[in-house]
XYZ file of C-alpha atoms in Angstrom:
546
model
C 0.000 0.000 0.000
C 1.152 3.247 -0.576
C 2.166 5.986 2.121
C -0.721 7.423 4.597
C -0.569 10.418 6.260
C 0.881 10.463 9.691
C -1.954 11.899 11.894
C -1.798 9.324 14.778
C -1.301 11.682 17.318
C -4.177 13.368 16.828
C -6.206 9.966 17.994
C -4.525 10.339 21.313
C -6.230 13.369 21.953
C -9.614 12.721 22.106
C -10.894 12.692 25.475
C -12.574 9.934 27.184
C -15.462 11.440 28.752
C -18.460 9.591 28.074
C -19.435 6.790 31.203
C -22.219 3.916 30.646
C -24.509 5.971 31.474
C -23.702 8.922 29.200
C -22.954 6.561 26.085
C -26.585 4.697 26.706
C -27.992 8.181 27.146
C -26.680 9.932 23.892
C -27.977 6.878 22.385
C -31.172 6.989 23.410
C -31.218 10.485 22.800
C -30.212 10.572 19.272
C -33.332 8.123 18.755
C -35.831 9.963 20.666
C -35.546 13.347 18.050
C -38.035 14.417 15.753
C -38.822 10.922 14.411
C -41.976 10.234 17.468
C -43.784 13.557 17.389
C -44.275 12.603 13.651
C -44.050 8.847 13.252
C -47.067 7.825 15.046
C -49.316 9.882 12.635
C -47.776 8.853 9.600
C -47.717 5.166 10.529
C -51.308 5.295 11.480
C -52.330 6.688 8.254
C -50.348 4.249 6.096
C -50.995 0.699 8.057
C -53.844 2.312 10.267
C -53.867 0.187 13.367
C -51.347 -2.700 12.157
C -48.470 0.100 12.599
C -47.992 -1.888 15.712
C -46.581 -4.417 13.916
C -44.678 -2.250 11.946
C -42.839 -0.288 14.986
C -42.278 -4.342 16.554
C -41.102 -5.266 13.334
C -38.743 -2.126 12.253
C -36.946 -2.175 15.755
C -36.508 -5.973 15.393
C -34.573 -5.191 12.179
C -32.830 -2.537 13.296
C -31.449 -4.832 16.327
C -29.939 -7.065 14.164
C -28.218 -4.312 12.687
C -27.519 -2.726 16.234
C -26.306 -6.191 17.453
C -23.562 -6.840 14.780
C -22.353 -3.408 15.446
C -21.918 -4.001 19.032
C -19.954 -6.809 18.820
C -17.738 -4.724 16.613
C -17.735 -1.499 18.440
C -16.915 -3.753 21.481
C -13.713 -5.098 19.919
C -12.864 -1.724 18.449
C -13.639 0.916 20.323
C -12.565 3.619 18.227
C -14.436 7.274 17.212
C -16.352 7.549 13.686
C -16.078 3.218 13.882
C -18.987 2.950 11.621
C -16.619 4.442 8.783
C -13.817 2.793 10.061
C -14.719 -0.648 10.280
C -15.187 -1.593 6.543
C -12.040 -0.205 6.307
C -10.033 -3.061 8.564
C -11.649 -5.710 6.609
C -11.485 -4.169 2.946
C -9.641 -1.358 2.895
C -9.998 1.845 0.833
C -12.612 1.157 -1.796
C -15.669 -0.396 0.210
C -14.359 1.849 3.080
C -15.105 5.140 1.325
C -18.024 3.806 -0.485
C -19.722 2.715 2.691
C -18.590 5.981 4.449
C -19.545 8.491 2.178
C -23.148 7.354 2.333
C -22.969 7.264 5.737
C -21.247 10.803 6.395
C -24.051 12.016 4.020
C -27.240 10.652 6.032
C -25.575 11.625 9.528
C -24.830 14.723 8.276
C -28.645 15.145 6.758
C -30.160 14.272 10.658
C -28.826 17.769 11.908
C -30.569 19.919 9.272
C -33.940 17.322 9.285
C -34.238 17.785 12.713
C -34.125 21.771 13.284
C -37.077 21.281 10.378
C -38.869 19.312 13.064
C -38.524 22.156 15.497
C -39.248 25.035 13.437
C -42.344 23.165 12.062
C -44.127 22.228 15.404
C -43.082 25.970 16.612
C -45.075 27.343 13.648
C -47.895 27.053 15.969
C -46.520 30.274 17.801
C -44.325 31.578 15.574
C -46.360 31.469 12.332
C -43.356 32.675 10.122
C -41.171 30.169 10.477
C -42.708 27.491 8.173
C -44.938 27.850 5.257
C -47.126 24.791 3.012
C -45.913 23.849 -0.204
C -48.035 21.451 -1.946
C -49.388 20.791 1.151
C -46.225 19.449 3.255
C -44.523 22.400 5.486
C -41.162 23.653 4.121
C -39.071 26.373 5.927
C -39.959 30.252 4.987
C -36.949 32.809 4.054
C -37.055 33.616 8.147
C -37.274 29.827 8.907
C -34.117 29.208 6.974
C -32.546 32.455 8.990
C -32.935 30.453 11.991
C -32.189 27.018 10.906
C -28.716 28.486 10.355
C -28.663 30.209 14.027
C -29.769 26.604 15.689
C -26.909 24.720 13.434
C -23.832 27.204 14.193
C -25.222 27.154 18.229
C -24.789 22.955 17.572
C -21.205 23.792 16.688
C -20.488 26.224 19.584
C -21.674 23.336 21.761
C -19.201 20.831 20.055
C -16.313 22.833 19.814
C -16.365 23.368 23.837
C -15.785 19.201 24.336
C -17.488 15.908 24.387
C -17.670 16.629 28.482
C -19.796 19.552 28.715
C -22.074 18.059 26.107
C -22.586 14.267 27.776
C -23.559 16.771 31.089
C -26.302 18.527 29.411
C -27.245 15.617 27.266
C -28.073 13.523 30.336
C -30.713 16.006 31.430
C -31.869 16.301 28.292
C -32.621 13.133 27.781
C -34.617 12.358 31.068
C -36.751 15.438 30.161
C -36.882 13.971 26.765
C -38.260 10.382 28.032
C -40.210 12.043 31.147
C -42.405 13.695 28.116
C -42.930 10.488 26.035
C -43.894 8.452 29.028
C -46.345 11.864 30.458
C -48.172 11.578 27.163
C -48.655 8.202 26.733
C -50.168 7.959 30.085
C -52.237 11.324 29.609
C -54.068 9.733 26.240
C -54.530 6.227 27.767
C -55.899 8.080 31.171
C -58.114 10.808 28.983
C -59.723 8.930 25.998
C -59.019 5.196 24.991
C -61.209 3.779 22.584
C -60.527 0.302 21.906
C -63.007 0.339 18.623
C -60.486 2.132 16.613
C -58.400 -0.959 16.310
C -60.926 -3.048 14.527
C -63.113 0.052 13.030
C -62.916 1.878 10.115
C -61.533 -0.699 7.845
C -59.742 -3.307 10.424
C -56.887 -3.621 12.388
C -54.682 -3.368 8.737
C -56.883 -1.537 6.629
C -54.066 -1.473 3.990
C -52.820 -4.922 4.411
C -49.033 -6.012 4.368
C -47.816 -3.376 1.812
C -48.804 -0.958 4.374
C -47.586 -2.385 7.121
C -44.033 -2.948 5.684
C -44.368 0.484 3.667
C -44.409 2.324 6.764
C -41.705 0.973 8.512
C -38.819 3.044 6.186
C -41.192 5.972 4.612
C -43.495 7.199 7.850
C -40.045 7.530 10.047
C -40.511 4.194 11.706
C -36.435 3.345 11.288
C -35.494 6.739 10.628
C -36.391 6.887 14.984
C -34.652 3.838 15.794
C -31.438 5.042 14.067
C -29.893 6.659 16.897
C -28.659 3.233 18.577
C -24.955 4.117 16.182
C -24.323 7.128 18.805
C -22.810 4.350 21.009
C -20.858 3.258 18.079
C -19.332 7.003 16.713
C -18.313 8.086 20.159
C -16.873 4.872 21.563
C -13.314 6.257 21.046
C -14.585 8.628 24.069
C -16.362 6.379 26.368
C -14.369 5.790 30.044
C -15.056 1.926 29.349
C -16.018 1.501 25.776
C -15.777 -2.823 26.049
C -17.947 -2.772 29.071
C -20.419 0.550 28.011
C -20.608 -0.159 23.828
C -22.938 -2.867 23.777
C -25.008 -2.120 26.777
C -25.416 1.061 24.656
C -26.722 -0.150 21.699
C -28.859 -2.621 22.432
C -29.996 -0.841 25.005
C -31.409 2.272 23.525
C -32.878 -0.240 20.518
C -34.533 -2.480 23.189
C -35.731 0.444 25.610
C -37.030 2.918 22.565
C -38.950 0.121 20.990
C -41.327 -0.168 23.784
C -41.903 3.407 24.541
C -42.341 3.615 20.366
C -44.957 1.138 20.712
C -46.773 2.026 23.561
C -47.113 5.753 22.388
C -48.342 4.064 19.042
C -51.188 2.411 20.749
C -51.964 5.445 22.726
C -52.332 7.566 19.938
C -54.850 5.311 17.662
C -56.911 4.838 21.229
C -57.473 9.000 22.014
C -57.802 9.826 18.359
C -61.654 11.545 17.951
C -63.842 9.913 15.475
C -63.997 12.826 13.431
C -60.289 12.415 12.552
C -61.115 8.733 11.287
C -64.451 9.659 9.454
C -62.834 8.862 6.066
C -60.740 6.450 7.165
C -57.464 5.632 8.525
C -55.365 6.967 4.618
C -57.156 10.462 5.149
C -56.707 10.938 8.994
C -57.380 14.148 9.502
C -56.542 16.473 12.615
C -56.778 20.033 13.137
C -53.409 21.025 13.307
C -50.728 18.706 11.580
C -48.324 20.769 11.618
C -47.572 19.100 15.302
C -50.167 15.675 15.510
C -48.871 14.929 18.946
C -50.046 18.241 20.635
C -52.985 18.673 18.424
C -54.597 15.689 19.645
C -53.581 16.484 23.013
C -55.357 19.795 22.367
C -58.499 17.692 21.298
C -58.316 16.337 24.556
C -58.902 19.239 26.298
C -55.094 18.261 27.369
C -54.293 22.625 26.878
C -51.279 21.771 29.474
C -49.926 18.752 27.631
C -50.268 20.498 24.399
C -48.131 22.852 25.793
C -45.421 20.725 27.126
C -45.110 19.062 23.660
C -44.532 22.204 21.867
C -41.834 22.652 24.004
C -40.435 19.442 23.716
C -41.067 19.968 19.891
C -38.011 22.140 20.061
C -35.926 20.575 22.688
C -36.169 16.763 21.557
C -34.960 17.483 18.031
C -33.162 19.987 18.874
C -30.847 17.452 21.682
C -30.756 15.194 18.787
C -29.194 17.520 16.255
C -26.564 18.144 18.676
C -25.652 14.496 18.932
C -25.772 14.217 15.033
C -23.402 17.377 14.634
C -21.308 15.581 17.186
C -20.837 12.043 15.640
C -21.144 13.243 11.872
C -17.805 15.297 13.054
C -16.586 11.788 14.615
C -17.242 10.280 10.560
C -15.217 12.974 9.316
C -12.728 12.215 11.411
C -13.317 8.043 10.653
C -12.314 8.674 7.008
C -9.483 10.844 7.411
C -8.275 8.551 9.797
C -8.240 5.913 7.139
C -7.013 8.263 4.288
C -10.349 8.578 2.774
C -10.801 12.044 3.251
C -7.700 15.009 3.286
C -6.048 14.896 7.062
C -6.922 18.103 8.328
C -10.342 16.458 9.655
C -8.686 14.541 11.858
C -6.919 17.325 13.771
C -8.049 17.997 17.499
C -8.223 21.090 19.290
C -7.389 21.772 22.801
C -11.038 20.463 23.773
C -10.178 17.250 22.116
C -12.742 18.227 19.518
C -12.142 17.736 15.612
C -12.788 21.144 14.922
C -11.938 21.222 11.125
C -14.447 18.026 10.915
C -17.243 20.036 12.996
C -16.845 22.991 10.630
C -17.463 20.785 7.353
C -20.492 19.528 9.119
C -21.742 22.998 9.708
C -21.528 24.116 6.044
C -22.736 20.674 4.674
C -25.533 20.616 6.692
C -27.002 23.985 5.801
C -26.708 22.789 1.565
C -29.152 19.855 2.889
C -31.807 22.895 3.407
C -31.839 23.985 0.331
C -33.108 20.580 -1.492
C -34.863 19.480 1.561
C -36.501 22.078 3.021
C -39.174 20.452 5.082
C -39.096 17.216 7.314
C -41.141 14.561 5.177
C -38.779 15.703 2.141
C -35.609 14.507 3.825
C -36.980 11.260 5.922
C -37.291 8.667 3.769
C -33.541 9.139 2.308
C -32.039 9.607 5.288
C -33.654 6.334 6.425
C -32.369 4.055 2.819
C -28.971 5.697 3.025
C -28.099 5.242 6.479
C -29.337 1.080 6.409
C -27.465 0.642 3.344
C -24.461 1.879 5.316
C -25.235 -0.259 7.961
C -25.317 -3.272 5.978
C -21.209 -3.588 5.548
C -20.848 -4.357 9.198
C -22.270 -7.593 8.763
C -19.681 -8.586 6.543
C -17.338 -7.271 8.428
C -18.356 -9.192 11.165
C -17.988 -12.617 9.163
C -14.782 -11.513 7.315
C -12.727 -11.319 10.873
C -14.457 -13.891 12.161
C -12.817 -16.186 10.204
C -9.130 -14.274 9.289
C -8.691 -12.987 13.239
C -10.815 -15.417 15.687
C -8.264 -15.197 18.208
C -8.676 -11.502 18.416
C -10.522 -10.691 22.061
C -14.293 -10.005 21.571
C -15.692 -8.781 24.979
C -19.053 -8.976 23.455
C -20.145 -12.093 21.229
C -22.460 -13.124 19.329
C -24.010 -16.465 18.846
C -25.410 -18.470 15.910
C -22.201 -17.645 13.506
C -23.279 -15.734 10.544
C -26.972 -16.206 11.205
C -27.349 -12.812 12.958
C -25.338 -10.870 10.410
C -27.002 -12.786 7.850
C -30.498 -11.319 9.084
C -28.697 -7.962 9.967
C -27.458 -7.420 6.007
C -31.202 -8.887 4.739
C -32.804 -6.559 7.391
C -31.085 -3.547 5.233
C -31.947 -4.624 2.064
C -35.549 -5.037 2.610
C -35.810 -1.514 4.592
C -33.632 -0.254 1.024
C -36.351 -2.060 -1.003
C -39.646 -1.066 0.554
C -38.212 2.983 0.907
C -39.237 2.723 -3.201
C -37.893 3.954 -6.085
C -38.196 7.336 -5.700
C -35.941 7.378 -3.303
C -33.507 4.926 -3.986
C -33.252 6.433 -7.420
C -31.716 9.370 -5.631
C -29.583 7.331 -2.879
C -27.850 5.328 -6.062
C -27.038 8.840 -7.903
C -25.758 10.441 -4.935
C -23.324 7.113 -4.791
C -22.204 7.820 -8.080
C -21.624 11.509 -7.521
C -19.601 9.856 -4.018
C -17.521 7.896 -6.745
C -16.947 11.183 -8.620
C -15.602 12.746 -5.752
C -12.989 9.391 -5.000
C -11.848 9.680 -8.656
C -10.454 13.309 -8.211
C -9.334 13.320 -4.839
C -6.969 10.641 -6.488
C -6.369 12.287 -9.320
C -5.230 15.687 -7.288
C -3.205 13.612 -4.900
C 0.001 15.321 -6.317
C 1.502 13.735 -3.205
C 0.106 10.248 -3.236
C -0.727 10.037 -0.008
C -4.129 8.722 -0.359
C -4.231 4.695 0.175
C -4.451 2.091 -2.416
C -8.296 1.184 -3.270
C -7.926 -2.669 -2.791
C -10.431 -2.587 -5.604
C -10.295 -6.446 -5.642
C -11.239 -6.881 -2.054
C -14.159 -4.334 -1.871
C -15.777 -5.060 -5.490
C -18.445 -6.938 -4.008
C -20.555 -3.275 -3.370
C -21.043 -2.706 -6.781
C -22.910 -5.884 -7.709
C -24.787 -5.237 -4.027
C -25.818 -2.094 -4.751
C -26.880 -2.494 -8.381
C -29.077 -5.466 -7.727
C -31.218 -3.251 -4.813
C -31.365 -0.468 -7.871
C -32.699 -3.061 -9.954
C -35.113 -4.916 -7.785
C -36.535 -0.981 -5.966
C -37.044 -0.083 -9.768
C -38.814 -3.190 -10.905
C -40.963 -3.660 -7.654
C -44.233 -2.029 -6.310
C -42.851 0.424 -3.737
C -42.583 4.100 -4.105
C -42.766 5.062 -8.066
C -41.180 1.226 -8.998
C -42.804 -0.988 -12.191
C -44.644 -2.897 -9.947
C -43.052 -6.023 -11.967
C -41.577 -7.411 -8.798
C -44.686 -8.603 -6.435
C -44.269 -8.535 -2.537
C -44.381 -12.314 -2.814
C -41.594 -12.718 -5.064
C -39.672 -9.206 -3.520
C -38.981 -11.404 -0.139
C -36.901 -14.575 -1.881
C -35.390 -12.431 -4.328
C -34.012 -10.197 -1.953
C -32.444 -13.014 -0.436
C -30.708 -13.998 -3.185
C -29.286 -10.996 -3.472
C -28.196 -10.864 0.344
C -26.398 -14.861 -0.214
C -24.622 -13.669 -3.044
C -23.285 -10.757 -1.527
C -22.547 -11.837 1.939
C -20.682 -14.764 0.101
C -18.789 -12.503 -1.998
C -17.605 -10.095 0.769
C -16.532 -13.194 2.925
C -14.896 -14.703 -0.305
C -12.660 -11.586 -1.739
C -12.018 -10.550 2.203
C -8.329 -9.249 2.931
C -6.384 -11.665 4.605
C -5.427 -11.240 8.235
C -1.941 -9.979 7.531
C -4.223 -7.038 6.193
C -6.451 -6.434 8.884
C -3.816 -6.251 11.278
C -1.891 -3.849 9.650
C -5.111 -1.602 9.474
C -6.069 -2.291 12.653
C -2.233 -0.820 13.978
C -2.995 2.154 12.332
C -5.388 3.514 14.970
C -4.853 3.550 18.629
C -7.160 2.001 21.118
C -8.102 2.228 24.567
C -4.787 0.553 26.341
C -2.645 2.825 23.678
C -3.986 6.167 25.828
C -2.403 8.004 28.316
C -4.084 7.376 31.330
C -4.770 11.240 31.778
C -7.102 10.566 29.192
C -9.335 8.211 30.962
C -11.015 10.425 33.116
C -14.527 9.078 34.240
């Protein structure tokens, strides 16, 4: 391979700050953003009462995901991991294709969820947000403050991972204090059992709604979160011990508040909202469901709370996203993907140069997306594609470094990574083509940016691609493009049945997770990779603090 550049010491300077508690917490407070105070709505009026199922069955895929990455963040406890990872097992080429697509959704969840703010504060602040084609989209003033609320993210960053795991913590009990108020509030107020078998049945839209929902109505889009515990692992006080309680945790504990708030909204919805049925559910104010129904209710107090919440849920959440998208930044520079000044530390131990790009990206993702049902659904297909590579590089060192210590393992072999990898592609599939058609073209345009940072390397200090060992994405991501463009979800031919879409699809995931495993670097390789970055025992102790 050819040279690197020489920015180790850098990775000895980021401070380990973040305790169990804080790394569960920033979790679970990346997943609790803007993705409940909408999700419940949309899910209802998609699979009507069956979204259930679909919040059961979305956080049951997302665990597989969750649970390959915390056997991996476990043995590698390093910042920006989820970048770094595909790296170790197949260097440059899958690396940066895997990490570009990832760097792009994480840095999309900053900008998505200020829209989520600014669009349940249009109740009081009617300027902020205005309807286009009937779905809210930021006004000239809205965008004025959507830059205000991302440069205060980046104020908050640049002062250290410390201060921000101290005011995260609070954040997030307020954050789960409010979930847990309303969901007792509706059952306590108005329950009506009849709305799970009226109007049409419990799944008045049958299985294409129920699966539908689970990537489009921001059913995984709330679960995604869990990879906090992943990105900041180079930071945690314990990261072997405090990584997987992390993310499983959040995944486990989120997916029953997600479904008990799910049941509590169908029960206290009026009648009137369901009078032409469950696809045309219809409440006064949608602009922010949660409080309006609240307001229904007669709930004036609750209403109130949520509007404030409103702000501070997605607004915690946006931090955390500025935080770790910086941490991705750093990830790829780390592995010579990306120039080396993004993996440069300040005195807080904060990549500043990698919190500034996140800044300036983040406010372009306004300008195409300027409203929160705009931006969801790729956010959501982008980010599970991403996820998808840990699996196989799960079952790559598996077999080329099974002596290497794995404080957290998983049973059944490949089974779980298997299901974690399948798990992706179906949430890839059912987002449709609409939106995978624009996930594949901003891969290409990813590819166009590799090709000239190579060809401006004057000083060839960009890595070799190991073309030959990270091939197998191409094949993987062409066969999703062609299955999402001849199946029935979002804008496809609707040549590809659901019946068929379900074997097919696993085809596709065999084939690839047998390629990956098959054209995997050898453990020579990985080793050499794995040198390249520092872990915990490599840190000063000073470092360490709890």
């Amino acid at each position: 391979m050819s040279a690197t550049p020489t920015i180790a010491s850098d990775d000895h300077r980021l401070r380990r700050h973040v305790g169990l508690v804080g790394l569960l917490f920033t979790s679970v407070g990346s997943i609790i953003g803007s993705g409940w105070l909408f999700g419940a709505l949309t899910a209802s009026k998609q699979a009507g009462p069956a979204a259930i199922i679909s919040w059961i069955a979305g956080g049951i895929m997302v665990l597989f995901i969750a649970l390959v990455y915390a056997e991996l963040g476990a043995m590698f406890p390093v910042s920006g991991g989820v970048v770094r990872y595909p790296q170790y097992a197949f260097g440059s080429f899958a690396s940066y294709t895997t990490g570009w697509i990832t760097w792009l959704s994480a840095a999309a969840v900053a900008p998505i969820e200020v829209e989520a703010a600014l669009q349940y504060a249009t109740n009081y602040i009617p300027w902020l947000t205005h309807l286009e084609a009937g779905t809210p989209v930021l006004s000239a003033g809205g965008y004025g403050v959507a830059v205000l609320l991302m440069a205060l993210f980046c104020v908050i960053n640049f002062l250290g991972v410390r201060q921000f795991a101290r005011a995260n913590n609070a954040i997030v009990w307020w954050k789960l204090a409010i979930i847990m108020v309303v969901v007792v509030a509706f059952f306590a107020t108005a329950f009506h059992g009849a709305h799970f078998t009226a109007f049409g049945g419990f799944a008045p839209l049958g299985t294409v709604g129920i699966f539908t929902s689970i990537p489009t109505a921001g059913i995984v889009f709330s679960y995604l979160g869990f990879r906090q515990g992943i990105e900041l692992a180079g930071e945690s006080t314990n990261p072997k011990r405090n990584v997987p309680i992390a993310v499983v945790g959040s995944v486990l504990i989120t997916m029953v508040i997600y479904v008990l708030l799910q049941v509590a909204f169908i029960g206290a919805l009026p009648d009137s909202a369901l009078a032409h049925g469950w696809q045309n559910l219809n409440l006064q104010n949608e602009f922010g469901p949660l409080a309006s129904v609240a307001a229904t209710l007669g709930l004036g107090w609750l209403a109130f709370l949520l509007y404030v919440d409103a702000f501070v849920s997605p607004a915690d959440t946006g931090l955390i996203y500025t935080t770790a998208t910086a941490r991705m930044s750093y990830g790829m520079a780390r592995n010579g993907n990306a120039p080396g000044i993004f993996a440069r530390v300040n005195a807080h131990g904060v990549p500043w140069a990698s919190v500034a790009l996140t800044f300036v990206v983040g406010l372009i993702f306004f300008l195409p997306f300027p409203g929160w049902q705009k931006l969801v659904g790729f956010i959501t297909s982008a980010t599970v594609l991403s996820f998808g590579a840990g699996s196989l590089v799960m079952g790559a060192m598996r077999r080329e470094l099974p002596q290497q210590e794995r404080p957290f393992r998983l049973p059944g072999g490949d089974v779980i990574p298997f299901l974690a990898l399948f798990s992706s592609n179906m949430i890839v599939y059912w987002s449709g083509w609409e939106t995978d058609s624009k996930l594949f073209l901003a891969v290409l345009l990813g590819y166009v940016v590799l090709g000239a940072q190579y060809v401006f390397d004057k000083k060839k200090t960009l890595p070799a691609l190991s073309f030959r060992s990270g091939f197998w994405v191409l094949p993987w991501f062409a066969g999703l493009a062609i299955i999402s463009y001849l199946g029935s979800y979002g804008g496809g031919l609707s040549l590809i049945t659901f019946g068929w879409a379900i074997p097919l699809m696993c085809a596709i995931t065999i084939f690839v997770y047998w390629l990956g495993i098959r054209y995997r670097t050898t453990a020579a390789e990985m080793e050499s990779e794995i040198r390249r970055t520092p872990h915990e025992e490599d840190l000063p102790a000073a470092l360490l603090e709890v």
